[in-house]
Amino acid sequence: MLDWKRIKYVISIPNLDFRPKDKKNEVVFLGRSNVGKSTLINTLTGQKIAFSSKKAGKTKYLNYFLLDETYYLVDAPGYGYTAYGSKEDKNFAEMMENYFQNDFLKCAVMLLDTRRTPNQDDNLMISFLKEENIPFIIVFTKADQANQSEKYKAKTLGATLGAEEVFFSSPKERPDEIRKAIAAYLESKKDGR
Ligand SMILES: Nc1nc2c(ncn2[C@@H]2O[C@H](COP(=O)(O)OP(=O)(O)OP(=O)(O)O)[C@@H](O)[C@H]2O)c(=O)[nH]1
Ligand SMILES: [Mg+2]
């Protein structure tokens, strides 16, 4: 069984060419800026290892964390933080396009805010994952701040988006089920690629 508490920050990279050279499977965390990617990594590992912030755009590069000496968790920068069509926006798109040319990537964790309707960027990201045959799970974040009707709406929507599984998360809840789902891909028991 994976020891999720055994986690080490390794490197922050601007594109895939700088990926650690060892052959380890990885999972990437994707979603709009401020949706809670870094926070989810901290919840999964039970440690304050990924920097989270109230200010959008905190994570600027691809941050690699070594999980239990065996796999990589990759904290990606959020999209939708810079203006569409801006230079930063273009850089981000290039960085991510390059990143996905990645044989070690076994699955993606797509984060959506439970209280918000997915926007065009979210939908583009999801379409891209499907086109590229990258298996993904959806995690609806900030479930602790959502009411029952928002949760119901999210769950109903989640079922239509083509994800392998759908979860809710908040830092107050045990992330066992999400851990299990990610581990299954990393260990390649399920390998959609
Ligand atoms: N209440 C609550 N707050 C959350 C949750 N997840 C994240 N937050 C808060 O939302 C803010 C943004 O979280 P981050 O984890 O930094 O978001 P991110 O997706 O990594 O953002 P970028 O690095 O900018 O892309 C922080 O203030 C977190 O404390 C959650 O499940 N519940
Ligand atoms: Mg972040």
Short mmCIF file of C-alpha atoms in Angstrom, two decimals, residues 15-186:
data_model
loop_
_atom_site.label_atom_id
_atom_site.label_comp_id
_atom_site.label_asym_id
_atom_site.label_seq_id
_atom_site.Cartn_x
_atom_site.Cartn_y
_atom_site.Cartn_z
CA ASN A 15 8.36 22.32 -19.39
CA LEU A 16 8.61 18.59 -19.79
CA ASP A 17 12.25 18.66 -20.98
CA PHE A 18 13.23 19.26 -17.36
CA ARG A 19 11.25 16.33 -16.02
CA PRO A 20 13.16 14.15 -13.53
CA LYS A 21 14.98 11.53 -15.58
CA ASP A 22 13.92 8.48 -13.60
CA LYS A 23 11.13 6.37 -14.98
CA LYS A 24 8.27 6.91 -12.59
CA ASN A 25 4.57 7.05 -13.33
CA GLU A 26 2.81 10.29 -12.54
CA VAL A 27 -0.55 11.92 -11.96
CA VAL A 28 -1.28 15.58 -12.69
CA PHE A 29 -3.70 17.90 -10.89
CA LEU A 30 -5.56 20.25 -13.23
CA GLY A 31 -8.10 23.00 -12.85
CA ARG A 32 -8.82 26.66 -12.77
CA SER A 33 -6.61 28.89 -10.71
CA ASN A 34 -7.73 28.92 -7.08
CA VAL A 35 -9.91 25.80 -7.39
CA GLY A 36 -7.78 24.01 -4.78
CA LYS A 37 -5.18 21.86 -6.57
CA SER A 38 -2.35 22.55 -4.14
CA THR A 39 -4.74 22.20 -1.21
CA LEU A 40 -5.88 18.77 -2.45
CA ILE A 41 -2.28 17.59 -2.68
CA ASN A 42 -1.82 18.70 0.92
CA THR A 43 -5.00 16.91 1.97
CA LEU A 44 -3.99 13.69 0.19
CA THR A 45 -0.56 13.66 1.76
CA GLY A 46 -1.57 15.07 5.13
CA GLN A 47 1.25 17.61 4.85
CA LYS A 48 1.68 21.23 3.93
CA ILE A 49 3.94 20.45 1.02
CA ALA A 50 2.28 22.27 -1.92
CA PHE A 51 1.87 26.03 -1.56
CA SER A 52 -1.71 27.17 -1.53
CA SER A 53 -2.87 30.75 -1.46
CA LYS A 54 -5.97 32.92 -1.43
CA LYS A 55 -4.47 34.77 -4.37
CA ALA A 56 -5.03 33.15 -7.77
CA GLY A 57 -1.96 32.18 -9.78
CA LYS A 58 0.15 30.91 -6.88
CA THR A 59 1.51 27.85 -8.70
CA LYS A 60 3.44 29.04 -11.75
CA TYR A 61 5.37 25.96 -12.86
CA LEU A 62 4.87 22.23 -12.86
CA ASN A 63 5.82 21.12 -9.36
CA TYR A 64 6.95 17.52 -8.95
CA PHE A 65 6.48 15.72 -5.64
CA LEU A 66 7.86 12.25 -5.08
CA LEU A 67 5.27 10.00 -3.47
CA ASP A 68 6.55 7.09 -1.40
CA GLU A 69 9.78 7.03 -3.45
CA THR A 70 7.74 5.50 -6.29
CA TYR A 71 5.51 7.94 -8.19
CA TYR A 72 5.21 11.61 -8.97
CA LEU A 73 2.35 13.91 -8.08
CA VAL A 74 2.43 16.94 -10.36
CA ASP A 75 0.88 20.19 -9.18
CA ALA A 76 0.08 22.22 -12.30
CA PRO A 77 -0.50 25.96 -12.50
CA GLY A 78 -4.14 26.94 -12.79
CA TYR A 79 -5.62 28.25 -15.97
CA GLY A 80 -7.89 31.22 -16.42
CA TYR A 81 -5.81 33.46 -14.23
CA THR A 82 -4.24 35.54 -16.99
CA ALA A 83 -6.23 37.28 -19.68
CA TYR A 84 -7.22 35.11 -22.61
CA GLY A 85 -4.84 35.71 -25.50
CA SER A 86 -2.20 37.37 -23.29
CA LYS A 87 1.47 36.41 -23.49
CA GLU A 88 1.25 34.53 -20.17
CA ASP A 89 -1.84 32.73 -21.36
CA LYS A 90 0.01 31.60 -24.48
CA ASN A 91 3.02 30.49 -22.45
CA PHE A 92 0.73 28.46 -20.22
CA ALA A 93 -0.94 26.76 -23.19
CA GLU A 94 2.46 25.88 -24.68
CA MET A 95 3.76 24.58 -21.38
CA MET A 96 0.75 22.31 -20.91
CA GLU A 97 0.69 21.09 -24.48
CA ASN A 98 4.31 20.09 -24.15
CA TYR A 99 3.59 18.52 -20.76
CA PHE A 100 0.93 16.17 -22.10
CA GLN A 101 3.40 14.56 -24.54
CA ASN A 102 4.29 12.44 -21.57
CA ASP A 103 4.34 8.64 -21.50
CA PHE A 104 4.62 8.54 -17.73
CA LEU A 105 1.34 10.34 -17.22
CA LYS A 106 -1.12 7.66 -16.08
CA CYS A 107 -4.07 9.81 -15.10
CA ALA A 108 -5.26 13.33 -14.40
CA VAL A 109 -7.23 14.69 -11.50
CA MET A 110 -9.56 17.34 -12.86
CA LEU A 111 -10.72 19.74 -10.17
CA LEU A 112 -13.95 21.70 -10.34
CA ASP A 113 -15.44 24.02 -7.74
CA THR A 114 -18.62 22.42 -6.36
CA ARG A 115 -20.34 25.81 -6.24
CA ARG A 116 -19.52 26.98 -9.74
CA THR A 117 -20.61 26.00 -13.23
CA PRO A 118 -17.62 24.82 -15.30
CA ASN A 119 -16.50 27.54 -17.70
CA GLN A 120 -15.14 27.33 -21.22
CA ASP A 121 -11.60 26.67 -20.01
CA ASP A 122 -12.79 23.74 -17.87
CA ASN A 123 -14.73 22.30 -20.77
CA LEU A 124 -11.74 22.67 -23.09
CA MET A 125 -9.51 20.91 -20.59
CA ILE A 126 -11.95 18.02 -20.27
CA SER A 127 -12.35 17.71 -24.05
CA PHE A 128 -8.59 17.67 -24.39
CA LEU A 129 -8.21 14.84 -21.85
CA LYS A 130 -10.79 12.81 -23.68
CA GLU A 131 -9.23 13.43 -27.09
CA GLU A 132 -5.84 12.39 -25.80
CA ASN A 133 -7.26 9.33 -24.04
CA ILE A 134 -5.90 10.42 -20.70
CA PRO A 135 -8.04 8.78 -18.02
CA PHE A 136 -9.26 11.31 -15.48
CA ILE A 137 -11.22 11.52 -12.29
CA ILE A 138 -13.14 14.61 -11.26
CA VAL A 139 -12.82 16.07 -7.79
CA PHE A 140 -15.33 18.73 -6.81
CA THR A 141 -13.56 20.95 -4.30
CA LYS A 142 -14.81 23.25 -1.57
CA ALA A 143 -17.62 20.81 -0.86
CA ASP A 144 -17.59 22.11 2.72
CA GLN A 145 -18.76 25.50 1.43
CA ALA A 146 -21.47 24.14 -0.86
CA ASN A 147 -25.12 23.55 -0.02
CA GLN A 148 -27.08 20.40 -0.82
CA SER A 149 -28.50 21.71 -4.07
CA GLU A 150 -25.05 22.77 -5.34
CA LYS A 151 -23.72 19.33 -4.47
CA TYR A 152 -26.60 17.63 -6.21
CA LYS A 153 -26.08 19.74 -9.33
CA ALA A 154 -22.36 19.02 -9.33
CA LYS A 155 -22.89 15.29 -8.95
CA THR A 156 -25.41 15.18 -11.77
CA LEU A 157 -23.11 17.17 -14.02
CA GLY A 158 -20.09 15.08 -13.01
CA ALA A 159 -21.80 11.94 -14.26
CA THR A 160 -22.04 13.43 -17.77
CA LEU A 161 -18.44 14.57 -18.21
CA GLY A 162 -16.79 11.27 -19.08
CA ALA A 163 -14.70 10.92 -15.93
CA GLU A 164 -13.82 7.48 -14.61
CA GLU A 165 -15.02 8.46 -11.14
CA VAL A 166 -16.33 11.57 -9.39
CA PHE A 167 -15.52 12.70 -5.84
CA PHE A 168 -16.11 15.60 -3.48
CA SER A 169 -13.34 17.00 -1.36
CA SER A 170 -12.66 19.38 1.47
CA PRO A 171 -9.67 19.61 3.77
CA LYS A 172 -11.88 18.36 6.62
CA GLU A 173 -12.77 15.05 5.01
CA ARG A 174 -10.66 11.93 4.79
CA PRO A 175 -9.39 11.54 1.24
CA ASP A 176 -9.23 7.71 1.30
CA GLU A 177 -11.42 7.14 -1.74
CA ILE A 178 -9.56 9.68 -3.87
CA ARG A 179 -6.24 8.15 -2.81
CA LYS A 180 -7.46 4.72 -3.80
CA ALA A 181 -8.61 5.88 -7.23
CA ILE A 182 -5.30 7.64 -7.99
CA ALA A 183 -3.23 4.72 -6.72
CA ALA A 184 -5.05 2.33 -9.04
CA TYR A 185 -3.81 4.31 -12.05
CA LEU A 186 -0.31 4.90 -10.78
#
